[in-house]
Short mmCIF file of C-alpha atoms and ligand atoms in Angstrom, two decimals:
data_model
loop_
_atom_site.label_atom_id
_atom_site.label_comp_id
_atom_site.label_asym_id
_atom_site.label_seq_id
_atom_site.Cartn_x
_atom_site.Cartn_y
_atom_site.Cartn_z
CA MET A 1 -2.34 42.53 15.43
CA SER A 2 -4.77 40.30 13.56
CA GLY A 3 -2.81 36.20 14.42
CA ASP A 4 -2.14 37.69 17.63
CA LEU A 5 -3.48 35.48 20.60
CA LEU A 6 -2.38 35.55 24.45
CA VAL A 7 -3.88 31.90 26.07
CA ILE A 8 -3.66 32.01 29.35
CA GLY A 9 -4.87 29.84 32.76
CA ALA A 10 -4.37 27.28 31.34
CA ALA A 11 -4.16 23.66 33.83
CA GLU A 12 -1.98 21.66 30.73
CA VAL A 13 -1.16 22.54 27.32
CA VAL A 14 -0.20 19.46 25.49
CA THR A 15 2.56 21.30 23.35
CA LEU A 16 3.25 17.56 21.42
CA ALA A 17 6.92 19.01 20.64
CA GLY A 18 9.41 17.64 19.03
CA GLY A 19 8.00 15.26 15.96
CA LEU A 20 7.63 12.29 14.75
CA ARG A 21 5.82 10.19 17.26
CA ARG A 22 6.55 6.25 16.99
CA GLY A 23 6.94 3.16 19.12
CA SER A 24 7.52 3.89 22.44
CA ALA A 25 7.42 7.75 22.23
CA GLN A 26 3.87 7.79 19.98
CA GLY A 27 1.76 7.81 23.85
CA ASP A 28 4.36 11.28 25.07
CA VAL A 29 2.25 14.29 23.75
CA ALA A 30 5.31 16.24 25.64
CA THR A 31 3.01 17.84 28.58
CA VAL A 32 3.15 20.77 30.49
CA ARG A 33 1.23 20.66 33.74
CA GLY A 34 0.28 23.76 35.89
CA GLU A 35 -0.40 21.96 39.49
CA ALA A 36 3.52 22.59 40.49
CA SER A 37 3.90 26.56 38.79
CA GLY A 38 0.47 27.52 38.35
CA PRO A 39 -1.47 28.35 35.42
CA LEU A 40 0.45 28.42 31.95
CA ALA A 41 -0.36 30.72 28.98
CA VAL A 42 0.46 30.30 24.70
CA ALA A 43 0.88 33.82 23.02
CA VAL A 44 0.58 33.38 19.92
CA LEU A 45 2.14 36.27 17.50
CA GLY A 46 1.45 37.39 13.50
CA GLY A 47 -0.32 33.39 13.24
CA GLN A 48 2.57 31.59 15.07
CA VAL A 49 3.71 30.40 18.38
CA ALA A 50 5.51 32.00 19.72
CA ALA A 51 6.20 31.44 23.36
CA VAL A 52 3.63 28.10 25.80
CA GLY A 53 4.76 28.19 29.46
CA ARG A 54 4.88 29.02 32.73
CA GLY A 55 2.18 31.96 32.64
CA SER A 56 5.27 34.63 34.08
CA ASP A 57 7.91 33.43 31.57
CA VAL A 58 5.67 33.23 28.68
CA ARG A 59 5.04 36.78 29.97
CA THR A 60 8.86 37.60 30.09
CA VAL A 61 9.75 36.27 26.60
CA LEU A 62 6.88 38.09 25.78
CA GLU A 63 8.78 41.26 26.84
CA GLY A 64 12.80 40.55 25.58
CA GLN A 65 11.02 40.84 22.77
CA GLY A 66 9.52 44.45 23.54
CA VAL A 67 6.16 43.09 22.95
CA ASP A 68 2.93 45.28 24.61
CA VAL A 69 1.66 42.40 26.83
CA ALA A 70 -1.17 43.95 28.24
CA GLY A 71 -1.93 44.89 24.20
CA LEU A 72 -2.48 42.06 23.06
CA PRO A 73 -5.54 39.86 24.06
CA HIS A 74 -6.19 37.91 25.53
CA LEU A 75 -7.93 34.62 26.40
CA ASP A 76 -8.82 32.89 29.71
CA ALA A 77 -8.20 29.17 29.20
CA ALA A 78 -10.43 28.58 32.77
CA GLY A 79 -8.69 26.34 34.51
CA GLY A 80 -8.68 23.76 30.95
CA THR A 81 -7.04 21.97 28.72
CA VAL A 82 -4.42 23.84 25.65
CA THR A 83 -3.99 21.15 22.40
CA PRO A 84 -2.36 21.40 19.31
CA GLY A 85 -5.08 21.74 16.29
CA LEU A 86 -6.69 18.17 15.77
CA VAL A 87 -5.15 17.59 11.77
CA ASP A 88 -8.27 15.14 10.24
CA ALA A 89 -5.78 13.70 8.02
CA HIS A 90 -8.20 11.54 5.86
CA THR A 91 -11.53 13.13 4.64
CA HIS A 92 -13.46 12.99 1.45
CA LEU A 93 -15.33 16.09 2.87
CA LEU A 94 -17.23 17.15 -0.72
CA PHE A 95 -20.12 14.70 -1.76
CA ALA A 96 -23.97 15.44 -2.16
CA GLY A 97 -27.15 12.95 -1.00
CA SER A 98 -26.98 10.61 1.66
CA ARG A 99 -26.53 6.82 1.90
CA GLU A 100 -28.75 5.96 5.24
CA SER A 101 -30.66 2.97 3.04
CA GLU A 102 -27.51 1.06 2.84
CA LEU A 103 -27.39 1.13 7.09
CA GLY A 104 -30.47 -0.40 6.20
CA LEU A 105 -29.18 -3.58 3.91
CA ARG A 106 -25.61 -3.82 5.69
CA GLN A 107 -28.11 -5.07 8.92
CA LYS A 108 -29.57 -7.70 7.03
CA GLY A 109 -25.91 -9.10 5.13
CA ALA A 110 -24.91 -7.18 2.45
CA THR A 111 -21.03 -6.70 2.57
CA TYR A 112 -20.43 -2.63 1.59
CA LEU A 113 -18.33 -4.25 -1.33
CA GLU A 114 -20.56 -5.81 -2.64
CA ILE A 115 -23.64 -2.99 -2.66
CA LEU A 116 -20.50 -1.60 -4.51
CA ALA A 117 -20.25 -4.15 -7.05
CA ALA A 118 -24.09 -3.69 -7.56
CA GLY A 119 -23.72 -0.03 -8.76
CA GLY A 120 -24.30 1.38 -5.30
CA GLY A 121 -21.94 2.89 -2.96
CA ILE A 122 -20.03 5.02 -4.31
CA LEU A 123 -21.67 5.30 -8.23
CA SER A 124 -24.95 6.57 -5.79
CA THR A 125 -22.89 9.39 -4.39
CA VAL A 126 -21.55 9.55 -7.80
CA ASP A 127 -24.58 10.17 -9.15
CA ARG A 128 -25.78 12.48 -7.33
CA THR A 129 -22.07 14.41 -7.40
CA ARG A 130 -22.36 14.87 -10.34
CA ALA A 131 -26.05 16.56 -10.98
CA ALA A 132 -25.49 18.76 -7.86
CA THR A 133 -23.74 22.18 -8.69
CA ASP A 134 -20.66 24.59 -7.31
CA GLU A 135 -23.04 26.61 -5.16
CA GLU A 136 -24.99 23.12 -3.93
CA LEU A 137 -21.46 21.94 -2.89
CA LEU A 138 -19.82 25.23 -1.99
CA THR A 139 -22.82 25.08 0.50
CA HIS A 140 -22.44 21.66 1.35
CA GLY A 141 -18.40 21.73 2.54
CA ARG A 142 -18.89 25.29 3.66
CA ARG A 143 -21.01 23.63 6.55
CA TRP A 144 -19.84 19.75 6.76
CA ALA A 145 -15.84 21.89 7.54
CA THR A 146 -17.53 24.10 10.24
CA GLU A 147 -19.30 21.68 11.37
CA MET A 148 -15.26 19.94 11.49
CA LEU A 149 -13.70 23.58 13.95
CA SER A 150 -16.59 22.90 16.17
CA HIS A 151 -14.96 19.55 17.47
CA GLY A 152 -11.69 20.88 16.99
CA VAL A 153 -9.95 20.24 13.41
CA THR A 154 -8.66 23.18 12.12
CA THR A 155 -6.98 21.00 9.33
CA ALA A 156 -7.85 18.28 7.26
CA GLU A 157 -7.36 16.50 3.71
CA VAL A 158 -10.04 17.16 1.44
CA LYS A 159 -10.45 14.11 -1.50
CA SER A 160 -11.40 14.50 -4.83
CA GLY A 161 -13.26 11.26 -5.78
CA TYR A 162 -17.40 11.32 -6.60
CA GLY A 163 -16.50 12.66 -9.45
CA LEU A 164 -14.18 9.95 -12.30
CA ASP A 165 -14.59 12.07 -14.50
CA ALA A 166 -12.67 15.29 -15.58
CA ALA A 167 -15.03 17.74 -15.60
CA THR A 168 -16.28 16.80 -11.53
CA GLU A 169 -13.07 15.60 -10.42
CA LEU A 170 -12.15 18.93 -11.10
CA ARG A 171 -14.98 20.74 -10.29
CA LEU A 172 -14.68 19.43 -6.81
CA LEU A 173 -11.16 19.11 -6.58
CA ALA A 174 -11.88 23.43 -7.53
CA THR A 175 -14.44 24.08 -5.25
CA TYR A 176 -11.85 22.38 -2.61
CA GLY A 177 -10.04 25.45 -3.20
CA ARG A 178 -12.72 27.92 -2.74
CA LEU A 179 -13.41 26.52 0.31
CA ALA A 180 -9.55 26.79 1.88
CA ALA A 181 -9.38 30.14 0.90
CA ASP A 182 -12.74 31.28 2.56
CA GLY A 183 -10.99 29.50 5.69
CA PRO A 184 -10.52 29.30 8.74
CA LEU A 185 -10.71 25.47 8.38
CA GLU A 186 -7.08 24.76 6.30
CA LEU A 187 -7.47 21.98 3.54
CA VAL A 188 -4.58 20.11 2.36
CA PRO A 189 -6.32 18.65 -1.54
CA THR A 190 -6.47 15.04 -3.05
CA PHE A 191 -7.38 14.00 -6.69
CA LEU A 192 -8.36 10.34 -6.19
CA GLY A 193 -9.99 9.68 -9.55
CA ALA A 194 -9.57 6.13 -9.03
CA HIS A 195 -11.70 5.19 -6.64
CA ALA A 196 -13.81 3.23 -8.72
CA VAL A 197 -15.20 2.19 -12.07
CA PRO A 198 -18.39 4.93 -13.13
CA ARG A 199 -20.82 3.07 -14.46
CA GLU A 200 -20.18 4.68 -18.33
CA PHE A 201 -17.27 1.96 -18.83
CA ARG A 202 -18.54 -0.81 -16.61
CA ASP A 203 -20.06 -2.33 -19.55
CA ARG A 204 -16.25 -2.55 -21.54
CA PRO A 205 -14.86 -5.94 -21.05
CA ASP A 206 -11.69 -3.76 -20.11
CA ALA A 207 -13.29 -1.32 -17.96
CA THR A 208 -10.61 -0.88 -15.00
CA GLU A 209 -8.23 -1.00 -17.64
CA ALA A 210 -9.88 1.07 -19.98
CA TYR A 211 -10.16 3.52 -16.55
CA VAL A 212 -7.49 3.99 -15.25
CA ARG A 213 -6.16 4.46 -18.50
CA ASP A 214 -8.83 7.97 -18.57
CA VAL A 215 -7.78 8.44 -14.82
CA ILE A 216 -3.57 8.14 -16.18
CA GLU A 217 -3.70 10.06 -19.50
CA ARG A 218 -6.56 12.91 -18.65
CA GLN A 219 -7.42 13.62 -15.34
CA LEU A 220 -4.14 13.62 -13.51
CA PRO A 221 -2.53 15.55 -16.13
CA ALA A 222 -5.37 18.22 -15.78
CA VAL A 223 -5.63 18.29 -12.17
CA ALA A 224 -1.79 18.55 -12.14
CA GLU A 225 -1.93 21.62 -14.93
CA GLN A 226 -4.16 23.58 -12.38
CA GLY A 227 -2.61 23.50 -9.26
CA ILE A 228 -5.84 22.51 -7.77
CA ALA A 229 -4.67 19.13 -5.36
CA ARG A 230 -1.44 17.92 -3.87
CA PHE A 231 -1.56 14.09 -3.04
CA CYS A 232 -2.75 11.40 -5.54
CA ASP A 233 -5.18 8.85 -3.40
CA VAL A 234 -6.12 5.31 -5.20
CA PHE A 235 -9.00 2.77 -3.64
CA CYS A 236 -7.09 -0.88 -3.93
CA GLU A 237 -8.76 -3.02 -3.20
CA ALA A 238 -10.27 -6.67 -3.92
CA GLY A 239 -12.51 -5.73 -6.87
CA VAL A 240 -11.72 -1.74 -7.37
CA PHE A 241 -7.71 -1.20 -8.34
CA ASP A 242 -5.74 -3.85 -7.81
CA ALA A 243 -1.56 -3.32 -6.04
CA ASP A 244 0.03 -2.58 -10.05
CA GLN A 245 -3.53 -0.46 -11.27
CA SER A 246 -2.70 1.19 -8.12
CA ARG A 247 1.20 1.26 -8.42
CA ARG A 248 0.91 3.12 -12.22
CA VAL A 249 -1.87 5.93 -11.30
CA LEU A 250 1.12 6.20 -8.19
CA GLU A 251 3.88 6.16 -10.13
CA ALA A 252 1.98 8.53 -11.94
CA GLY A 253 0.29 11.84 -10.13
CA ALA A 254 4.20 11.29 -8.65
CA ARG A 255 5.85 12.20 -11.93
CA LEU A 256 3.16 15.27 -12.04
CA GLY A 257 4.75 16.07 -8.93
CA LEU A 258 1.44 14.72 -6.88
CA ARG A 259 2.96 13.17 -3.78
CA PRO A 260 1.24 8.64 -3.16
CA ARG A 261 -0.71 8.05 -0.28
CA LEU A 262 -3.36 5.50 -0.56
CA HIS A 263 -6.38 3.59 0.36
CA ALA A 264 -4.75 0.32 1.49
CA ASP A 265 -4.89 -3.62 3.05
CA GLU A 266 -8.73 -2.33 4.20
CA ILE A 267 -11.14 -5.07 3.47
CA HIS A 268 -9.32 -7.31 2.18
CA ASP A 269 -4.85 -7.84 1.85
CA SER A 270 -4.33 -5.89 -1.13
CA GLY A 271 -0.38 -6.10 -0.65
CA GLY A 272 -1.79 -2.63 0.11
CA ALA A 273 0.93 -1.34 2.89
CA ALA A 274 3.66 -2.82 1.33
CA LEU A 275 3.33 -0.51 -2.62
CA ALA A 276 2.63 2.20 -0.11
CA VAL A 277 6.56 2.33 0.82
CA GLU A 278 7.64 1.46 -3.06
CA VAL A 279 5.82 4.70 -4.24
CA GLY A 280 7.76 6.55 -0.87
CA ALA A 281 3.88 7.80 -0.33
CA ALA A 282 3.04 10.07 2.85
CA SER A 283 0.43 7.73 4.50
CA ALA A 284 -1.44 4.50 4.30
CA ASP A 285 -4.68 4.62 5.67
CA HIS A 286 -7.01 1.82 6.76
CA LEU A 287 -4.79 -0.55 6.49
CA ALA A 288 -8.02 -2.47 8.86
CA ALA A 289 -6.78 -6.20 7.07
CA ILE A 290 -3.48 -5.56 6.39
CA SER A 291 -0.68 -9.04 6.28
CA ASP A 292 2.00 -9.78 8.97
CA ALA A 293 3.85 -9.04 5.85
CA GLY A 294 3.02 -6.12 4.90
CA ILE A 295 3.28 -4.66 8.64
CA GLU A 296 6.91 -5.23 8.93
CA ALA A 297 8.03 -3.23 5.40
CA LEU A 298 5.87 -0.18 7.07
CA GLY A 299 7.98 -1.15 10.51
CA LEU A 300 11.29 -1.39 8.93
CA ALA A 301 10.72 2.25 5.92
CA ALA A 302 10.04 3.86 9.74
CA ASP A 303 13.22 1.83 10.78
CA ARG A 304 15.40 3.90 7.89
CA GLY A 305 13.77 6.98 8.23
CA ALA A 306 11.00 7.09 5.23
CA ALA A 307 8.07 6.93 7.79
CA VAL A 308 5.02 5.99 5.29
CA VAL A 309 2.16 7.38 8.66
CA ALA A 310 0.07 4.74 8.87
CA THR A 311 -3.25 7.09 9.49
CA LEU A 312 -6.07 4.82 10.98
CA LEU A 313 -9.66 5.16 10.89
CA PRO A 314 -11.45 3.17 13.39
CA ALA A 315 -15.38 4.71 12.80
CA THR A 316 -15.23 3.18 9.48
CA THR A 317 -14.81 0.64 10.82
CA LEU A 318 -17.36 0.43 13.29
CA TYR A 319 -20.69 2.55 10.96
CA LEU A 320 -19.24 -1.15 8.69
CA MET A 321 -20.36 -2.86 11.68
CA SER A 322 -17.35 -5.72 10.47
CA GLY A 323 -16.05 -5.50 14.22
CA HIS A 324 -12.82 -6.74 12.35
CA TYR A 325 -10.24 -3.60 13.17
CA ALA A 326 -6.41 -1.93 12.49
CA PRO A 327 -3.71 -3.85 14.25
CA ALA A 328 -3.12 -0.84 16.12
CA ARG A 329 -1.18 -2.00 18.43
CA ARG A 330 1.23 -4.62 16.88
CA LEU A 331 1.77 -1.59 14.77
CA ILE A 332 2.77 0.83 17.39
CA GLU A 333 5.57 -1.96 18.29
CA ARG A 334 6.87 -2.30 15.66
CA GLY A 335 7.73 1.53 14.91
CA VAL A 336 5.39 2.60 12.75
CA PRO A 337 4.21 5.64 13.13
CA VAL A 338 0.33 5.64 13.63
CA ALA A 339 -2.27 8.89 12.48
CA LEU A 340 -5.78 9.09 12.85
CA GLY A 341 -8.79 10.34 10.67
CA SER A 342 -12.38 10.97 10.78
CA ASP A 343 -12.81 9.57 7.46
CA PHE A 344 -15.81 11.47 6.79
CA ASN A 345 -17.88 10.41 3.66
CA PRO A 346 -21.39 9.79 3.43
CA GLY A 347 -20.46 5.93 2.70
CA THR A 348 -18.46 4.10 6.00
CA SER A 349 -17.92 7.50 7.83
CA PRO A 350 -21.05 9.62 7.94
CA THR A 351 -20.28 11.15 11.04
CA PRO A 352 -16.99 14.42 11.17
CA ASN A 353 -16.08 14.35 14.58
CA LEU A 354 -12.33 14.16 15.72
CA ALA A 355 -12.67 14.07 18.38
CA LEU A 356 -15.63 11.58 18.56
CA VAL A 357 -12.88 9.73 16.61
CA LEU A 358 -9.96 9.39 19.27
CA THR A 359 -12.42 7.94 21.67
CA ILE A 360 -13.38 5.26 19.29
CA ALA A 361 -9.42 4.36 18.95
CA CYS A 362 -9.29 4.43 22.65
CA LEU A 363 -11.47 1.88 22.63
CA GLN A 364 -10.89 -0.31 19.87
CA LEU A 365 -7.84 0.08 19.11
CA ARG A 366 -6.91 0.41 21.57
CA LEU A 367 -4.72 3.43 21.96
CA THR A 368 -3.54 4.82 24.85
CA PRO A 369 -5.10 9.13 25.84
CA SER A 370 -2.09 9.90 24.60
CA GLU A 371 -0.99 8.20 21.92
CA ALA A 372 -4.10 9.00 20.51
CA LEU A 373 -3.90 13.02 20.85
CA ALA A 374 -0.48 12.40 18.99
CA ALA A 375 -2.14 10.50 16.24
CA ALA A 376 -4.82 13.23 15.46
CA THR A 377 -2.03 16.68 15.74
CA ILE A 378 1.78 15.45 15.33
CA ASN A 379 1.22 12.60 13.37
CA ALA A 380 -1.30 13.70 11.16
CA ALA A 381 0.10 16.48 10.35
CA HIS A 382 2.96 14.32 8.71
CA ALA A 383 0.51 12.08 6.80
CA LEU A 384 0.52 15.49 4.87
CA GLY A 385 3.04 16.39 4.30
CA LEU A 386 3.16 19.80 7.16
CA GLY A 387 4.45 18.12 9.87
CA GLU A 388 7.68 20.78 10.50
CA SER A 389 4.81 22.87 10.45
CA HIS A 390 1.69 21.67 12.08
CA GLY A 391 0.53 19.65 14.84
CA ALA A 392 3.15 20.84 17.63
CA LEU A 393 3.00 24.24 19.89
CA GLU A 394 6.21 24.71 19.69
CA ALA A 395 7.93 28.83 19.14
CA GLY A 396 7.81 29.42 14.80
CA ARG A 397 4.80 26.99 14.22
CA VAL A 398 0.91 27.31 12.63
CA GLY A 399 -1.07 28.67 15.41
CA ASP A 400 -3.85 26.71 15.95
CA LEU A 401 -5.11 25.15 19.25
CA VAL A 402 -7.69 24.08 20.80
CA ILE A 403 -8.85 25.12 24.54
CA TRP A 404 -11.09 21.90 25.94
CA ASP A 405 -13.29 22.26 29.42
CA VAL A 406 -10.89 19.89 30.47
CA PRO A 407 -8.40 19.70 33.40
CA ARG A 408 -6.27 17.00 32.11
CA HIS A 409 -5.87 15.28 28.20
CA GLU A 410 -7.00 12.37 29.24
CA LEU A 411 -10.16 13.39 30.12
CA ILE A 412 -10.53 14.57 26.30
CA PRO A 413 -10.85 10.95 25.25
CA TYR A 414 -12.71 9.73 27.75
CA TRP A 415 -16.28 11.37 27.51
CA VAL A 416 -17.83 9.78 25.08
CA GLY A 417 -19.17 12.62 22.88
CA ALA A 418 -20.00 15.60 24.50
CA ASP A 419 -19.46 19.09 24.08
CA LEU A 420 -15.96 19.91 26.20
CA ILE A 421 -14.75 23.04 23.44
CA ARG A 422 -13.92 26.04 25.16
CA ALA A 423 -12.57 28.08 22.18
CA VAL A 424 -11.48 27.22 18.88
CA VAL A 425 -7.75 29.23 17.53
CA LYS A 426 -6.96 29.24 13.78
CA GLY A 427 -3.50 30.81 12.35
CA GLY A 428 -3.98 33.07 16.40
CA SER A 429 -7.18 34.35 15.30
CA ILE A 430 -10.69 32.93 17.61
CA VAL A 431 -12.72 30.71 15.31
CA ARG A 432 -14.93 29.39 17.78
CA GLU A 433 -15.77 30.14 20.95
CA ARG A 434 -18.48 28.98 23.95
CA ALA A 435 -20.62 32.16 24.72
CA SER A 436 -20.94 31.16 28.56
CA THR A 437 -18.24 28.26 30.55
CA PRO A 438 -20.71 25.54 31.76
O1 LIG B 1 -18.40 6.89 -0.25
O2 LIG B 1 -18.08 4.51 0.32
N1 LIG B 1 -13.63 2.88 1.51
N2 LIG B 1 -14.22 5.24 -0.16
C1 LIG B 1 -13.43 4.17 0.76
C2 LIG B 1 -15.26 5.04 0.83
C3 LIG B 1 -14.85 3.76 1.51
C4 LIG B 1 -16.54 5.88 0.29
C5 LIG B 1 -17.41 5.95 0.16
ZN1 LIG B 2 -11.75 6.51 2.56
#
């Protein structure tokens, strides 16, 4: 049956069983190592994880359920490491064009926000995206979704935000729907109408206010009516949308059934982290400029069981050359659950490679390999509202996994930028497999 698979021959299985990770448990990856017990196995039946552990134990469990083990499709991990499929908690997957010229401008000293204020940045991508056809957007989406999958990502959050008018925002979200229907990458769509103030509003004295009203009164109701987004997001940043404007958009979205998430304290502290707690956001993202009070607000929320996941995006900090990384260690010490995302977008993080982000997280955020892996699996799943069904290899969860050609998970971020992936499995189906062993 499709969705059935028996992975055998693993040296290590990183299960991430046991729910959201925070504090001293951020790096508790609940790993099973095969040294003493022999090769390990993972069984997926009907698209869901059925059993994990020593090969002989997994067979016994399956036989006890009346499963014809010999008849299952087998996949040999050949002494590699099995992890849950990676979950990318923050991407802007759909856009048109590219912005390589901004790298040169920033190398000469221009800042990201200066380029945006001068009508470039996000606005140049909006021009290109509005002019693109649905088929062009779909072709772009397929290319980069396939590339994300090849780096081990089986589920990704995907934002609109390069339309900035009702028609184009709806077109982007509808295109995500078509991409998701194609599979195999699973997509969680977010409406980001409040990404920037578009050109046609900029000449007005009340530009930002007028555009916020457009988002709340025209765009959000249309998005909600079509049921094509799960989350509502805002770029809360100095000179873009302030905390009060962000609150109004997020509350309006929540009233329409879209859960809040937030670009918070990326470049300046704008009170974004506290706002994320106030509105019950699933995730507060970036946080490179978070204040002490912001860390405390996230810590208190986690302590009272209403955690807002801190989704850190260190590839963006690297690409912006700011050198100012999010205080990941302080967040972990304060008990805030940390997730990772690629922030794939044409301006500040043109990388679809979440496995590389694990390495950057170790080098620049000082996460351990285990903490980084938890951040890109179970905690990222929580940041997307999928914390009970995705992000771990536990019986009953989705059968999404990656087989890496290394015998221990610590080697995944160690080999910088290497192609370590033997196979990617989505819902028990092999969706990428290396033709030959290295
Ligand atoms: O296109 O610049 N930060 N949004 C907020 C972005 C970066 C994407 C972009
Ligand atoms: Zn973003």
